[in-house]
XYZ file of C-alpha atoms in Angstrom:
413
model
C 40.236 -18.313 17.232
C 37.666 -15.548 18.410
C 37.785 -14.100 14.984
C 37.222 -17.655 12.899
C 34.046 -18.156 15.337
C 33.292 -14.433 14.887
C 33.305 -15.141 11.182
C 31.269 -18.733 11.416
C 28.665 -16.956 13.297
C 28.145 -14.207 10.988
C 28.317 -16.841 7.951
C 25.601 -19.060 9.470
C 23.409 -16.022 10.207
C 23.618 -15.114 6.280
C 22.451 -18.613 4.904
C 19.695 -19.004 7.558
C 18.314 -15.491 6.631
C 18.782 -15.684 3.075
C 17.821 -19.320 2.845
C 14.419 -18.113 5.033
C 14.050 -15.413 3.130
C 13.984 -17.913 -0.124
C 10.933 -19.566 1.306
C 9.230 -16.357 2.053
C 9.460 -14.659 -1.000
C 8.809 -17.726 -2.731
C 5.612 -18.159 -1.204
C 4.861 -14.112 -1.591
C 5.990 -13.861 -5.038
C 4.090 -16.565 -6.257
C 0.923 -15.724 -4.081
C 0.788 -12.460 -5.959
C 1.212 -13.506 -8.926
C -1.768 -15.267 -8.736
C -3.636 -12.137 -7.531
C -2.372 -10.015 -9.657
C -3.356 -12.577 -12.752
C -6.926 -12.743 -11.477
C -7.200 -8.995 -10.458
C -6.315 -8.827 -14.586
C -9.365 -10.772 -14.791
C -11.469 -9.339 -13.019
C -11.066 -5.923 -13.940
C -11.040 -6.691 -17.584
C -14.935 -9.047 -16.831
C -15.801 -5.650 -15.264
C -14.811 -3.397 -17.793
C -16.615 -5.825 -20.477
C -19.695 -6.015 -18.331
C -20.662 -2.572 -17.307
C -23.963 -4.373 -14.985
C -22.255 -5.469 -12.795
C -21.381 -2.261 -10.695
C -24.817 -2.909 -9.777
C -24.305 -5.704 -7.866
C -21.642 -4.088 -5.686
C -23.992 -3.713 -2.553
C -25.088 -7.496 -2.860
C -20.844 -8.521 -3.449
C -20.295 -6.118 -0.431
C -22.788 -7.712 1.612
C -21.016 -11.088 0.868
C -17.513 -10.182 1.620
C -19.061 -8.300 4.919
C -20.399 -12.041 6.108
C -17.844 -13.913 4.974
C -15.576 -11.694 7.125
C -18.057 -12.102 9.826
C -18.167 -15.644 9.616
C -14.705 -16.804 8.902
C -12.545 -14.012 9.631
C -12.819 -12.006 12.932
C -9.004 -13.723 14.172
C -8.003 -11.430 10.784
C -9.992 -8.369 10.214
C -6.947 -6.361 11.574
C -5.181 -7.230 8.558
C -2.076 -4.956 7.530
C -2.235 -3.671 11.367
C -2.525 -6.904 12.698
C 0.818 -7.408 11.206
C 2.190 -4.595 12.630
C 0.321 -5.179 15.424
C 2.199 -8.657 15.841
C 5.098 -7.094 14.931
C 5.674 -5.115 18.161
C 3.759 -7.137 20.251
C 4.020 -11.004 19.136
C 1.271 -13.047 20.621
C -0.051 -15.525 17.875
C 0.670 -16.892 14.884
C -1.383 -15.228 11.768
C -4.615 -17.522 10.709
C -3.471 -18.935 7.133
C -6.665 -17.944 6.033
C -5.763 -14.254 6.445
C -4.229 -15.478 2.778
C -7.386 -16.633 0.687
C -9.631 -14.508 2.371
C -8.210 -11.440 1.429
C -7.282 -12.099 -1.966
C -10.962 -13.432 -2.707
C -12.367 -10.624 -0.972
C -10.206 -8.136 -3.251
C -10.775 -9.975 -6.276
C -14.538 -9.371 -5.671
C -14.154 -5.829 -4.895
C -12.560 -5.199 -7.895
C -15.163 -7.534 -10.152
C -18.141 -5.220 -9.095
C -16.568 -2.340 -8.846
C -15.031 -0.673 -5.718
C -12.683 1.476 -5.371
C -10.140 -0.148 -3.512
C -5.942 -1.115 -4.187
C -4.260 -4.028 -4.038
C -0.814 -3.977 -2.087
C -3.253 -4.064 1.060
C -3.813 -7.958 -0.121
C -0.175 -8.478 -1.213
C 1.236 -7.525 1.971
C -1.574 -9.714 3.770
C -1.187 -12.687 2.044
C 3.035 -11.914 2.330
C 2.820 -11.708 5.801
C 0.781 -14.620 6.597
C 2.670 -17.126 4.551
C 5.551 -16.233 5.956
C 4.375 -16.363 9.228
C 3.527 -19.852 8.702
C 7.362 -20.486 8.890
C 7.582 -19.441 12.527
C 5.990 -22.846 13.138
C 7.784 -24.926 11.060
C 11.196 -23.633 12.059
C 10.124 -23.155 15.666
C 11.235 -19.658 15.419
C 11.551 -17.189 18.315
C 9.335 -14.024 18.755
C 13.142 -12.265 17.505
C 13.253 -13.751 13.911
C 9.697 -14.223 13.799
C 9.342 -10.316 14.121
C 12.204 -10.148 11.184
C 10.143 -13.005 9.737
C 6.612 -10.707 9.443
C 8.490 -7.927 8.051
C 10.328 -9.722 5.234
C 6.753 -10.823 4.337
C 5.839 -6.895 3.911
C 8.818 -6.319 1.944
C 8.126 -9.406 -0.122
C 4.376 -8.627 -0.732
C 5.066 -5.206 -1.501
C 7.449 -5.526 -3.840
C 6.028 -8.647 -5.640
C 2.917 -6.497 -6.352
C 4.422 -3.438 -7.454
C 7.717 -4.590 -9.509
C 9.883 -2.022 -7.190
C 12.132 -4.474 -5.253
C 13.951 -1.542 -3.308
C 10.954 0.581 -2.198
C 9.209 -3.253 -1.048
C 12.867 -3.681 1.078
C 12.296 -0.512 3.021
C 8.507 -0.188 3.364
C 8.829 -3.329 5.450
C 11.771 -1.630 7.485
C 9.581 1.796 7.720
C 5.674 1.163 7.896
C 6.355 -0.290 11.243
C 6.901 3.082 13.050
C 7.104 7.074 12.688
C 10.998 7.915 12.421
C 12.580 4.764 13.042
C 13.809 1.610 11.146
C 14.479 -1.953 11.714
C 18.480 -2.543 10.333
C 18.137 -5.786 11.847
C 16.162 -6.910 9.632
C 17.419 -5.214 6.377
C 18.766 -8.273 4.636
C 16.135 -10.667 5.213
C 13.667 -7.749 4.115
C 15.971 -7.016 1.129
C 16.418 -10.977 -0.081
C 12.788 -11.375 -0.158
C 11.645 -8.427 -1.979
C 14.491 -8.541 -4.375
C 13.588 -12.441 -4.996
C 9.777 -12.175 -4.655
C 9.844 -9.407 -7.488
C 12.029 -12.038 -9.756
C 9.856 -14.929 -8.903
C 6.348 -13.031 -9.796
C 8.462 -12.144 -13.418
C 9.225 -15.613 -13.842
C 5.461 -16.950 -13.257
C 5.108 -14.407 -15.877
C 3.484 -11.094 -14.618
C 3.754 -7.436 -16.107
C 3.480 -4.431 -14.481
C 2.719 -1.356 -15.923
C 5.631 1.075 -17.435
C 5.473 4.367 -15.836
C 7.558 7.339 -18.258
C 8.080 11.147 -17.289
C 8.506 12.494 -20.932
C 10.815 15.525 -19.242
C 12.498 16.162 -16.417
C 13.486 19.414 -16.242
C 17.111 20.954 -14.767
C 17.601 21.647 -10.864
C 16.930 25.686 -10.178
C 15.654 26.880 -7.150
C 12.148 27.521 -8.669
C 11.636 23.655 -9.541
C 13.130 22.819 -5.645
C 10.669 25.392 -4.138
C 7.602 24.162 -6.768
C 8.664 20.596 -4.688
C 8.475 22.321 -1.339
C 5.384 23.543 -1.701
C 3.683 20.664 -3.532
C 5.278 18.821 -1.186
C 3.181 20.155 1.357
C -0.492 19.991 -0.972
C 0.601 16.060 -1.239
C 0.638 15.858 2.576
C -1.929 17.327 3.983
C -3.791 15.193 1.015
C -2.435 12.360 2.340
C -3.598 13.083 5.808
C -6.956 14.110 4.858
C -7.188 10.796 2.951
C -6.019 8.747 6.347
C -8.372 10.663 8.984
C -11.429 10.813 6.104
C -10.972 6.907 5.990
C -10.461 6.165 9.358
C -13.515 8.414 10.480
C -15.855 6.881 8.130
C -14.953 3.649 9.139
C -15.407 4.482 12.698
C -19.016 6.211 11.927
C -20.235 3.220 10.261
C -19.784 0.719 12.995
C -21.305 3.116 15.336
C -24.017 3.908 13.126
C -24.533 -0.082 11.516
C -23.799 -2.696 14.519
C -24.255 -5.721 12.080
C -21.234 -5.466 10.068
C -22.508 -7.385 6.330
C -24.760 -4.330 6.088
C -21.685 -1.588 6.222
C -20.305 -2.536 2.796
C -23.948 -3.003 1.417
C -24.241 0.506 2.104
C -21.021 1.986 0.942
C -22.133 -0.366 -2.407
C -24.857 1.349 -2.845
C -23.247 5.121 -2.590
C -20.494 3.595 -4.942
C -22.635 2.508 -7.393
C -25.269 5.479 -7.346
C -22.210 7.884 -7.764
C -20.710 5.879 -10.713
C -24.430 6.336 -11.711
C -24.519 10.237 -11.113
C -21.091 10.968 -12.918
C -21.569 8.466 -16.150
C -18.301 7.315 -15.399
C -16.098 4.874 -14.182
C -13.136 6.065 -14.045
C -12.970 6.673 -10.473
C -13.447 2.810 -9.261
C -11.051 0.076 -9.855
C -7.357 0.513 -9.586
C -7.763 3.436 -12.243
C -4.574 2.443 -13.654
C -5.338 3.489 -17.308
C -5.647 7.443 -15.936
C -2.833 7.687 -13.816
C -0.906 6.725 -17.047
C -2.822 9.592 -18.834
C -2.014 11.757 -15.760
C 2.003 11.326 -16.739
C 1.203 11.803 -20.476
C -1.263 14.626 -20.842
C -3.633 17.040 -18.593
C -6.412 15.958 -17.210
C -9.234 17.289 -15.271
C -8.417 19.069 -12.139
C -11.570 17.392 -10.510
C -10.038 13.810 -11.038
C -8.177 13.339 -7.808
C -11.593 14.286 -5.684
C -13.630 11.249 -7.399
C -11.408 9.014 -6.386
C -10.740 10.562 -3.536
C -14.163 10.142 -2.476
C -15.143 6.457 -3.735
C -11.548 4.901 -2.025
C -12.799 6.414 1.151
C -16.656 4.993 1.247
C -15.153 1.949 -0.397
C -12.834 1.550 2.647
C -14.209 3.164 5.170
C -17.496 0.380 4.881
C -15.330 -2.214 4.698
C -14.198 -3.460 1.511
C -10.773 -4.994 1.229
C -8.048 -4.326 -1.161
C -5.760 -1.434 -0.048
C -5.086 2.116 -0.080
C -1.483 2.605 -1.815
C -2.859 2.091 -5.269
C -5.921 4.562 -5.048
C -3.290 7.041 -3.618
C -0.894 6.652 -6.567
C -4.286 8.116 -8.470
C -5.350 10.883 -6.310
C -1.758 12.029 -6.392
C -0.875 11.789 -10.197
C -4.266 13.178 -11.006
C -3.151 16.197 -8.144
C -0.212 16.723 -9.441
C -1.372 17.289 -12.762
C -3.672 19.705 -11.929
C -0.953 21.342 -9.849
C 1.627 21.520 -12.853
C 0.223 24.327 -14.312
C -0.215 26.279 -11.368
C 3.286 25.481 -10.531
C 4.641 26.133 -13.582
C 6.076 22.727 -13.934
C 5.509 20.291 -16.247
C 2.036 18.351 -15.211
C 3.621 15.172 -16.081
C 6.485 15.728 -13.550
C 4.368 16.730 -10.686
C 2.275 14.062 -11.703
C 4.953 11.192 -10.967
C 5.899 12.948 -8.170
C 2.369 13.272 -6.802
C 2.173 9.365 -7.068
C 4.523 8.726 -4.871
C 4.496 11.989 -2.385
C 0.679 11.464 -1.395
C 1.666 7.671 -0.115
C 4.639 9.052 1.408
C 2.641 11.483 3.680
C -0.807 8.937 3.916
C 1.576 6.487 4.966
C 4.407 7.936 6.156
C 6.949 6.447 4.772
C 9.274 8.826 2.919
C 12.353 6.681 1.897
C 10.174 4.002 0.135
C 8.184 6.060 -1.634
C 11.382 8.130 -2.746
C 13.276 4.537 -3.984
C 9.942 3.881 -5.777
C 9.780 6.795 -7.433
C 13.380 6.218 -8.799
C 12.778 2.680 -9.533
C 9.446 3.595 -11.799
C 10.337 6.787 -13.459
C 14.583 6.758 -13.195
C 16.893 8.033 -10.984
C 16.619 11.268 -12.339
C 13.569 12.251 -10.278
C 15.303 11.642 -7.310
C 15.877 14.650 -5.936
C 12.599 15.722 -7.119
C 10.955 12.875 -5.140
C 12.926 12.796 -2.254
C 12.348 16.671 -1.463
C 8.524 16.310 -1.914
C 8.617 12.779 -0.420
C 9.669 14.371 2.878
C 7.683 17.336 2.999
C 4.477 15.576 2.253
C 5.568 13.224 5.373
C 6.439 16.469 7.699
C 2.845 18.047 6.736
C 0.581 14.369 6.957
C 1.081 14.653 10.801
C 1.167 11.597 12.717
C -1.968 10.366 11.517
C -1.893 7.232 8.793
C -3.588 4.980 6.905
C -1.890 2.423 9.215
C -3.776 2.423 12.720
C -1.344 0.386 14.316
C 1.866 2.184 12.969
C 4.027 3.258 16.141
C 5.657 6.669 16.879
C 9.374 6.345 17.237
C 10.408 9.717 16.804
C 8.660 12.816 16.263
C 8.703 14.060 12.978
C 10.181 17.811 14.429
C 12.231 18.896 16.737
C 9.987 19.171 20.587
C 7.508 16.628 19.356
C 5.180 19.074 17.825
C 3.227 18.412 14.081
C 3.318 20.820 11.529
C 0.069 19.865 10.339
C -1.864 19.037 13.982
């Protein structure tokens, strides 16, 4: 008798979590479908309309306001997720949702430098937060709740199911993961990816043209590319997160701060006759994994994401990253003597595994974009980059579970 109620138990625990998870990654999948449709548009309007980057400051100023106005219960985003993960208090604004993806959508229209899985993950979490009310849910499952909204977001944007199922298990804290939560995170980022093909998105093929045989020089090029990626990663995080901190010392009415970081946008775009450094920048990290490029690449963008960000502009940092470390890695694959394209993939992911610390989803994404081939590859750099990035992150409110070495000390303090 134990055993059949043992069994019933477990059984009504799967349908409520996958049948929950349904409704999340409904909601996530189809939410960034939309964004991802009208980020298409709006970087295409851009591309056609070269002007516009001139109107950054005034599209900053807006989305500064509009934040200002509307949005202070939400300015945390991504951390106040995590934030709420750890420490439930409130139920997320729903218009965390449509404020982030207009304010991304405008970003990308005039021209900063900003991602996008910052929005996805938003707009993920929120929605699904909306179900704690519905289904009275406790602070338990609505923690499990919040993070299948991660996984969902992140994997709807992306296309990479797997990597979205553990980011939401991982992000959360340094060294520790959430099992508890591993099928409702899985469900929803395996079904938010399907729903986002069905309303007919298409995300970019990634290729490695050659992967070259295990030998101990290719393991040790990892190892010590591994560690370039991280402390690139880490620079990234504390460049970002000291910029932002400057400007609302130095700027106390907040509009102004993304005026400002407009303006040095635009006037560098000006200065270097190109704009290949603001945007997603898709189009070169797919030249990064084709041919060499120049080895100055990864600082451009480098430097627009982080006055884009750091004065306030919304969109994300995981996208920007998967530039600065293709366009890294190619310049390293000569050096090396690897092939540029292969450090370039594994740049992509190995600079968002140290800036974000998260080594496991960034090695399934790498597998799930270029083939399982490059595991090894990936998964070797993937953790190095994380051992050398410190404890530092693009995600304020990520939590140390663990230290990353043995006596609690950082390789890279």
């Amino acid at each position: 008798m134990q055993r059949i109620s043992a069994l019933t138990d477990l059984l009504m625990y799967l349908i409520k979590w996958l049948l929950l998870a349904l409704a999340v990654a409904m909601l996530a999948g189809s939410a960034s479908a939309g964004f991802l449709f009208a980020l298409e548009w709006a970087t295409a309007t851009r591309r056609a309309h070269a002007w516009l980057i001139w109107l950054l400051p005034v599209a900053g100023f807006a989305v500064g306001w509009l934040y200002l106005r509307y949005g202070n219960s939400v300015e945390g985003g991504a951390n106040l997720l995590i934030d709420e993960i750890h420490d439930p208090k409130k139920i997320i604004p729903l218009r965390m949702a449509p404020l982030v993806l207009g304010a991304t959508v405008v970003s990308h229209l005039f021209g900063a430098s900003v991602g996008r899985e910052g929005t996805a993950v938003q707009m993920g979490g929120a929605l699904a937060d909306q179900l704690t009310r519905l289904f009275r849910l406790s602070n338990e499952d609505r923690r499990i709740i919040l993070m299948a909204g991660i996984s969902a977001g992140f994997a709807s944007v992306f296309g990479t199911p797997l990597a979205g199922a553990i980011f939401g298990l991982e992000v959360l804290a340094i060294g520790r993961l959430r099992y508890e939560a591993m099928l409702p995170c899985l469900a929803a980022a395996v079904i938010a990816d399907q729903v986002g093909l069905l309303w007919g998105v298409h995300h970019t093929h990634y290729a490695v043209p050659l992967i070259p045989a295990l030998s101990a020089w290719t393991l040790g090029a990892m190892v010590v590319a591994g560690m370039l990626f991280g402390v690139t990663g880490k620079v990234f995080a504390q460049a970002t997160h000291g910029l932002s901190g400057s400007m609302q010392r130095w700027i106390s009415y907040a509009p102004l701060r993304p005026l400002a970081g407009g303006v040095a946008v635009a006037g560098a775009v000006w200065l270097l006759g190109t704009d290949k450094y603001i945007g997603l920048g898709i189009p070169t990290i797919v030249e990064a994994l084709k041919e060499p490029l120049p080895a100055w690449d990864f600082l451009g963008k480098m430097a627009l994401t982080i006055v884009s960000l750091g004065t306030g502009f919304k969109g994300g940092e995981v996208t920007p990253l998967f530039f600065i470390g293709a366009t890294l890695g190619n310049a390293l694959g000569p050096l090396l003597h690897q092939p540029a394209t292969l450090l370039a993939a594994i740049g992509f992911v190995a600079v968002f595994a140290g800036a974000a610390n998260t080594p496991i989803a960034s090695t399934l994404m790498a597998m799930e974009l270029f083939g399982a081939e490059i595991g090894v590859y990936a998964a070797i750099a993937c953790v190095v980059a994380y051992l050398f990035s410190g404890h530092a992150g693009i995600y304020r409110a990520q939590r140390s579970g663990h230290a990353k070495r043995h006596r609690g000390q950082d390789l890279a303090p």
